[in-house]
Coordinates of C-alpha atoms in Angstrom, one line a residue:
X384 CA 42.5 -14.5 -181.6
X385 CA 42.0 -18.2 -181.1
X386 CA 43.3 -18.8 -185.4
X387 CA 46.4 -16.9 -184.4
X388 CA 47.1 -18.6 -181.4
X389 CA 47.0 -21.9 -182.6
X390 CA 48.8 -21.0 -186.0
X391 CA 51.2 -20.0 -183.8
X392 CA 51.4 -22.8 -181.9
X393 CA 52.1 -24.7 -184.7
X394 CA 54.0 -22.8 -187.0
X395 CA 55.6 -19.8 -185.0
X396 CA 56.1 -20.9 -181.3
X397 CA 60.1 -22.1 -181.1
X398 CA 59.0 -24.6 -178.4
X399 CA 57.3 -26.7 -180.6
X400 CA 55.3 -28.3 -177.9
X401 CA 53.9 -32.0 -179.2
X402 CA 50.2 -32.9 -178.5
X403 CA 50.7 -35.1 -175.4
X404 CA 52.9 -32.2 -173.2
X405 CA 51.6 -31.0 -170.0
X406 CA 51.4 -27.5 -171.1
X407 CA 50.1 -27.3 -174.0
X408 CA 46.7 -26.3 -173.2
X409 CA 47.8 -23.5 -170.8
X410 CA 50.5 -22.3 -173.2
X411 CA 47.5 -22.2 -175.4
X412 CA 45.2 -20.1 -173.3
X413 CA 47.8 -17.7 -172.8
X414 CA 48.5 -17.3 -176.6
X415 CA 44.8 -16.3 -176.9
X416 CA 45.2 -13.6 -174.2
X417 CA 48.1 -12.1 -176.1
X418 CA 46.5 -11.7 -179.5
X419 CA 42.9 -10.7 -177.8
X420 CA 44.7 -8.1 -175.9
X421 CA 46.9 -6.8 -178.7
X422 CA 50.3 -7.6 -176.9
X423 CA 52.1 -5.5 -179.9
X424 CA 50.8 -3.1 -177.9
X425 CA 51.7 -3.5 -174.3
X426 CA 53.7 -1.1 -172.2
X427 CA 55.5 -3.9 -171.0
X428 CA 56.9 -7.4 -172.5
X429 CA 54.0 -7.9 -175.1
X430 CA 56.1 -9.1 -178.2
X431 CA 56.5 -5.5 -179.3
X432 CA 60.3 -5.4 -180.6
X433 CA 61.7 -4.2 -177.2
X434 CA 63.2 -8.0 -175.8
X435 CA 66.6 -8.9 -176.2
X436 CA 66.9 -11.4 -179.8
X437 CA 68.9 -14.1 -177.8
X438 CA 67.8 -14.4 -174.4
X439 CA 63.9 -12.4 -174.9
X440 CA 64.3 -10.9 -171.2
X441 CA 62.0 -8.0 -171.4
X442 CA 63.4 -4.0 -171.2
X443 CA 62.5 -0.9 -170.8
X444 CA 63.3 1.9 -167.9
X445 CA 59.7 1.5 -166.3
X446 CA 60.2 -2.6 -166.1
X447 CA 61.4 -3.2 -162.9
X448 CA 59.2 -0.7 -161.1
X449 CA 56.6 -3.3 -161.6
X450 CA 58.4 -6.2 -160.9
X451 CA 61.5 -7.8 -158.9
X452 CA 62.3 -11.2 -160.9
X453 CA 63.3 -11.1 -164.2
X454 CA 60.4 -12.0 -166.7
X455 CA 60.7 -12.8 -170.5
X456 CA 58.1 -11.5 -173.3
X457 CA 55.4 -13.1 -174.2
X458 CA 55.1 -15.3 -177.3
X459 CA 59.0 -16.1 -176.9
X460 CA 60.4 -19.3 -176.7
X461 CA 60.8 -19.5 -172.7
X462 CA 58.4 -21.4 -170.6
X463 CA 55.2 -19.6 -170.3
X464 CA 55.2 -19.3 -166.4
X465 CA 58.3 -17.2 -167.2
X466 CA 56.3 -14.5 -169.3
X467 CA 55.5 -11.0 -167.8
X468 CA 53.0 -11.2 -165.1
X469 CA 52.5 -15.2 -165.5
X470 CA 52.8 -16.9 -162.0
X471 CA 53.3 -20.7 -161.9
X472 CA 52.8 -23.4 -159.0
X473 CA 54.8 -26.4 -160.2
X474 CA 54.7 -25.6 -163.6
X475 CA 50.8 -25.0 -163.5
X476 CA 49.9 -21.1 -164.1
X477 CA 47.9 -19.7 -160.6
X478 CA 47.6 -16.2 -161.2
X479 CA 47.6 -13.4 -164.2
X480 CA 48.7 -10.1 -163.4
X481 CA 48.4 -7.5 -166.7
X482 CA 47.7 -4.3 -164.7
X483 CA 48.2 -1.3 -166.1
X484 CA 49.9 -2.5 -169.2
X485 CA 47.9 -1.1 -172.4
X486 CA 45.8 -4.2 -172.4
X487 CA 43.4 -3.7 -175.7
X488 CA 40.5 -6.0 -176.6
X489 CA 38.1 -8.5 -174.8
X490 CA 38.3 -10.7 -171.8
X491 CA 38.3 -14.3 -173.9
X492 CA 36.6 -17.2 -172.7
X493 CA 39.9 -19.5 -173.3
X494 CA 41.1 -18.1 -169.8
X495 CA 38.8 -19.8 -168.4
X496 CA 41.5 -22.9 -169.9
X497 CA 43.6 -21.8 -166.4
X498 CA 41.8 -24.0 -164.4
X499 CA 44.0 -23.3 -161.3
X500 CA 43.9 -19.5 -161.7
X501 CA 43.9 -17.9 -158.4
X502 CA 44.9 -14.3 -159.5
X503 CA 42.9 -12.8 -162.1
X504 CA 43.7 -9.0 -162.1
X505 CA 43.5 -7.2 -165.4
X506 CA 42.9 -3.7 -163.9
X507 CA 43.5 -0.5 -165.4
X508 CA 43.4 -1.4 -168.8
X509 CA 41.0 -0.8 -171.9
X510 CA 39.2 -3.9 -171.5
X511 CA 35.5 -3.3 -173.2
X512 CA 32.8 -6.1 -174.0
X513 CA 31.3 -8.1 -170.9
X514 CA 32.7 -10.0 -168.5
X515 CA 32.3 -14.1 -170.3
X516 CA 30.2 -16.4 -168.0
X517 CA 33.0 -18.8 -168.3
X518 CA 35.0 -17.3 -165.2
X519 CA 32.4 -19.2 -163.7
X520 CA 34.6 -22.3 -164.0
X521 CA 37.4 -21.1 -162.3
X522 CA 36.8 -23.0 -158.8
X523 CA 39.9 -22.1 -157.6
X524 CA 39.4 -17.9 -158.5
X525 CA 40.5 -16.1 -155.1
X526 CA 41.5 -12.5 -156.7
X527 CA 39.6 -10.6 -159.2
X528 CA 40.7 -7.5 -160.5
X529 CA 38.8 -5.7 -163.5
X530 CA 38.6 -2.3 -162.0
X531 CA 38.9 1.1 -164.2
X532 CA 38.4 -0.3 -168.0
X533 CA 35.6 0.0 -170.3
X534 CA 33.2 -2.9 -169.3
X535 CA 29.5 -3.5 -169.8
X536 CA 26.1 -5.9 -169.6
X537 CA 24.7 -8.0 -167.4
X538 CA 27.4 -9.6 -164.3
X539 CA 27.1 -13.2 -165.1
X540 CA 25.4 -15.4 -162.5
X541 CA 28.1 -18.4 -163.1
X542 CA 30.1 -15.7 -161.5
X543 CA 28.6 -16.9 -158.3
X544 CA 29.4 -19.9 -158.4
X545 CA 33.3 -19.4 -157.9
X546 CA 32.9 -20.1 -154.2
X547 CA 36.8 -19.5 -153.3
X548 CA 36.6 -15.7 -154.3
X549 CA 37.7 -13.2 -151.7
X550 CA 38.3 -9.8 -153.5
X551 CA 36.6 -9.1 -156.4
X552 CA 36.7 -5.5 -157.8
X553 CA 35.3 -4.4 -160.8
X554 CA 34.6 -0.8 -160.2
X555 CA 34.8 2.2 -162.6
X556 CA 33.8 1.1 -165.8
X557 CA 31.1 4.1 -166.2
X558 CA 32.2 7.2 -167.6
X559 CA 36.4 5.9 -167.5
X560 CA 37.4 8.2 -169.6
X561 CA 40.7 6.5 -170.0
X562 CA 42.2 5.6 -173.5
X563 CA 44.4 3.5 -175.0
X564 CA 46.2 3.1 -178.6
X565 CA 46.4 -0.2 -180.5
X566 CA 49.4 -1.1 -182.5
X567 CA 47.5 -0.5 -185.3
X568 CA 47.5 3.0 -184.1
X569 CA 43.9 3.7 -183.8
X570 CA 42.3 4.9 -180.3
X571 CA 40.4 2.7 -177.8
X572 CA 38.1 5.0 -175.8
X573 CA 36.6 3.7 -172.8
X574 CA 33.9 6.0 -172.4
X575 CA 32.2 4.6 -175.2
X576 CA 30.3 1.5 -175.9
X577 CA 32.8 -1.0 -176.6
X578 CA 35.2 1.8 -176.9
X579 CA 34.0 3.3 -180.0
X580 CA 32.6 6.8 -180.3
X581 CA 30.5 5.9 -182.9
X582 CA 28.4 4.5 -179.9
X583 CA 26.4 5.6 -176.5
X584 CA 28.5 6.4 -173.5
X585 CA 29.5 3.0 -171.7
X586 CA 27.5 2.6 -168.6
X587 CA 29.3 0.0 -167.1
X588 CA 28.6 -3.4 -165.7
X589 CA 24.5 -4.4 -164.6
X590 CA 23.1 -6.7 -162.4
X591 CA 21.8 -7.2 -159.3
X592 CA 25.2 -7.8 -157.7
X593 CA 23.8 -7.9 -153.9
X594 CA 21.2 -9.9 -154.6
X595 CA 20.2 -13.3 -152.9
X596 CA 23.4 -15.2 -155.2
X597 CA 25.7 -12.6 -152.8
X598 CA 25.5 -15.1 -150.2
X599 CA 26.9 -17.9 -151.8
X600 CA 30.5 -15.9 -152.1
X601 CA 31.0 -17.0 -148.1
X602 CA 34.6 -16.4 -148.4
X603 CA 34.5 -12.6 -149.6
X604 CA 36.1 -10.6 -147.8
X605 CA 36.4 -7.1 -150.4
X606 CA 33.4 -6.5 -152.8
X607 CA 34.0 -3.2 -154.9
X608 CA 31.6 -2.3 -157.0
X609 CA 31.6 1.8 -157.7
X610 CA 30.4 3.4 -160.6
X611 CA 28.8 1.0 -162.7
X612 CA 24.7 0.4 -163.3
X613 CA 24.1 -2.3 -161.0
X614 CA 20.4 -2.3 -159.7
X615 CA 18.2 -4.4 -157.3
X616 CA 17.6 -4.2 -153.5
X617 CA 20.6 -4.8 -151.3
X618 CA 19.6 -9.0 -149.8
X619 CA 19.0 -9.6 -146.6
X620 CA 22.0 -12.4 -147.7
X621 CA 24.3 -9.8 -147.5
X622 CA 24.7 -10.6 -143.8
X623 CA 26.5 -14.3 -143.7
X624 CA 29.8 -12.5 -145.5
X625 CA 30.8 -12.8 -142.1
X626 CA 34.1 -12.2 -143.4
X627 CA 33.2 -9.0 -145.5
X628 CA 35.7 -6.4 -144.9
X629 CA 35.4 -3.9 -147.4
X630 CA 31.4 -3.3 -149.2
X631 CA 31.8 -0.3 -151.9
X632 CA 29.1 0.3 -154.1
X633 CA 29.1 4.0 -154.8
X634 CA 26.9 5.9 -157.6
X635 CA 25.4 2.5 -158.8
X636 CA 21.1 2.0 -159.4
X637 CA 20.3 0.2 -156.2
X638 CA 16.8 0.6 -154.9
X639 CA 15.3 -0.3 -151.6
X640 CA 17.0 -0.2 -148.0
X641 CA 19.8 -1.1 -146.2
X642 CA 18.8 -4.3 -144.7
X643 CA 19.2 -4.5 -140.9
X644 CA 21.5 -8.4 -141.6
X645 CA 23.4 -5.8 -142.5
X646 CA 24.9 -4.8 -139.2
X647 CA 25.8 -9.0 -138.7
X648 CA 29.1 -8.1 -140.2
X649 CA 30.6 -7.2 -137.2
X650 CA 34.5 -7.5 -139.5
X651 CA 33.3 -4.8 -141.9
X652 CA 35.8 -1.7 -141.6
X653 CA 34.2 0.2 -145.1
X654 CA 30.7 0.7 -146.0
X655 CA 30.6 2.8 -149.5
X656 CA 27.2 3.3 -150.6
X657 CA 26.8 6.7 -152.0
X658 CA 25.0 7.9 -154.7
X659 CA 23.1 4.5 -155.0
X660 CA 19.5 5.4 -154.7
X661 CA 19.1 3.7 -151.8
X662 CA 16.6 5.3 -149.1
X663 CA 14.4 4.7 -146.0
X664 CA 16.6 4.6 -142.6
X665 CA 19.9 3.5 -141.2
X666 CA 19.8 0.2 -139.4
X667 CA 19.3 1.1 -135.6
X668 CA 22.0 -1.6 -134.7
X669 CA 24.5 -0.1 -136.9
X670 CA 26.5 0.6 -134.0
X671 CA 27.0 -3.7 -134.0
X672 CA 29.4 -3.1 -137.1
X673 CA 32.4 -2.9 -134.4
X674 CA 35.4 -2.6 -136.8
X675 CA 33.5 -0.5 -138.9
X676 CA 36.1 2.6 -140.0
X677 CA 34.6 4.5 -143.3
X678 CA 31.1 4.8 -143.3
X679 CA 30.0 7.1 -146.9
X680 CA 26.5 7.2 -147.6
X681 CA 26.0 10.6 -149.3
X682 CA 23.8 11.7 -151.8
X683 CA 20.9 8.8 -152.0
X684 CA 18.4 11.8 -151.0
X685 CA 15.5 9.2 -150.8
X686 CA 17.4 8.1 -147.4
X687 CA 15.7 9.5 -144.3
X688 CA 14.9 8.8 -140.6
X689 CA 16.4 9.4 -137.3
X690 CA 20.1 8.8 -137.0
X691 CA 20.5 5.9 -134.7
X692 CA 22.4 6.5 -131.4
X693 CA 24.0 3.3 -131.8
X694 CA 26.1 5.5 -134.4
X695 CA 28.2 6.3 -131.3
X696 CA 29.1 2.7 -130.7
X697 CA 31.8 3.2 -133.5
X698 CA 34.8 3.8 -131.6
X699 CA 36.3 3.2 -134.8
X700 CA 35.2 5.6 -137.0
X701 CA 37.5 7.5 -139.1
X702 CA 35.3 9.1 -142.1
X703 CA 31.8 9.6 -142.3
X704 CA 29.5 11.2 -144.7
X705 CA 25.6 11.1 -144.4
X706 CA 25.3 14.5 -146.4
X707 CA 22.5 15.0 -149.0
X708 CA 19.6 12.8 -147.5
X709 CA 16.9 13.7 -145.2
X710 CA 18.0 12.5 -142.1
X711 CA 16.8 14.7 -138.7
X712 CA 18.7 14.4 -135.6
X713 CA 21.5 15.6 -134.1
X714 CA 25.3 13.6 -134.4

């Protein structure tokens, strides 16, 4: 991907950009994203045929069901902040938004070149390989969305180190059994290690994702997390996201208890933690968690203990599911 970027920098992009412009290094970036993603293959605006020959605005029936403004393909002549799901701040790219869009391939490390990304949201896509420890340099990374693709290994730790996040969500890699075809016309298959049948099922991202590094994402306000192979005890850390609103971190490899910091996060309106192998008690100050809405805990089976009166204290609770532990007690 990076060859074909920069021969087409040089010999196929109409803009001819010289070495000295502005945007040459994001227009670069973005070049590698279309040829690691296959963009011949995109639903929408990837360079596949369907763009107008004179003015490359993008078509198709679906198109402006995803977006208002008009938007040109990528790979075309136009400025780059005016490709499909490119926005810009003063000619500077801030966020990438390739949802849904028959995305093929890798995450390459060259978007890490958008050093002012705020919006990172790839979701829904068959994205396979890991996630490239150069997200890390993103300081200004608010928004990231990886959910349902094909992703494995290790979380990487310069991941903590983007301070600004606030949502990240990168749940559902395990056992997606979504698909997607390449313009070559072969079949990417998510379930599969790096979306090839000829290897073992994909068991999605690893790590120990609410470990002690947790704490240093002070800004997080949604951490989702769901089926994936993340393992480790749950930090007592976990308790200055005093911002956390959403924790989800269903059928994961978690081990341990739920630490009683937990119940600090009096903003927290979702607690997801089913299926995780968690066990010993509930907090007894859950009931602190005052906005607290959802509360899903099913199915760790090693969980057990009295449930805590303070349960009560949840005038806000909509949904709750303690089933398939060994709790006693009456609710």
């Amino acid at each position: 991907p990076r060859v074909l970027a920069m021969d087409w920098l040089l010999y196929d992009d109409p803009r001819q950009l010289d070495a000295f412009d502005d945007n040459l290094a994001q227009r670069y970036s973005l070049a590698v994203v279309a040829f690691s993603f296959d963009s011949m293959a995109w639903m929408h605006c990837g360079n596949d045929g369907d763009v107008d020959s004179n003015s490359s605005l993008c078509s198709g029936k679906d198109f402006h069901e995803f977006i208002d403004e008009e938007k040109y393909t990528w790979l075309s002549g136009v400025d780059e902040c005016d490709w499909y799901g490119v926005t810009c701040l003063e000619g500077v790219v801030i966020g990438l938004e390739l949802g849904r869009n028959n995305l093929v391939g890798e995450i390459p490390p060259e978007i890490a070149g958008l050093e002012y990304l705020k919006i990172l949201s790839l979701h829904q896509n068959c994205i396979y390989g890991t996630i490239p420890s150069e997200l890390g340099a993103l300081s200004h990374l608010e928004q990231l969305d990886l959910y349902k693709n094909g992703l494995s290994g290790m979380i990487p730790n310069d991941l903590f180190e983007v301070t600004s996040l606030m949502q990240i969500n990168v749940a559902y890699q395990y056992w997606n059994t979504h698909n997607c075809t390449r313009s070559d016309g072969t079949i990417a298959e998510m379930q599969y290690a790096r979306a090839d049948p000829v290897n073992d099922y994909n068991d999605g991202l690893k790590g120990e994702i609410f470990g002690d590094n947790i704490a240093k994402l002070r800004n997080l306000r949604q951490i989702r997390v769901d089926d994936n192979s993340f393992y480790g005890e749950i930090a007592p850390a976990i308790g200055n996201l005093r911002q956390l609103v959403i924790l989800s971190g269903g059928n994961n490899l978690f081990s341990g208890t739920l630490p009683n910091e937990l119940t600090r996060l009096t903003t927290l309106q979702e607690l997801v933690l089913g299926q995780s192998h968690l066990s010993g008690p509930i907090p007894d100050k859950i009931g602190e968690l005052e906005s607290l809405a959802v509360l899903f805990l099913w199915d760790n089976k090693e969980m057990n203990g009295t449930i805590p009166d303070s349960l009560y204290n949840l005038t806000k609770l909509e949904m709750l599911n303690l089933g398939k532990n060994q709790f006693n007690g009456t609710i």
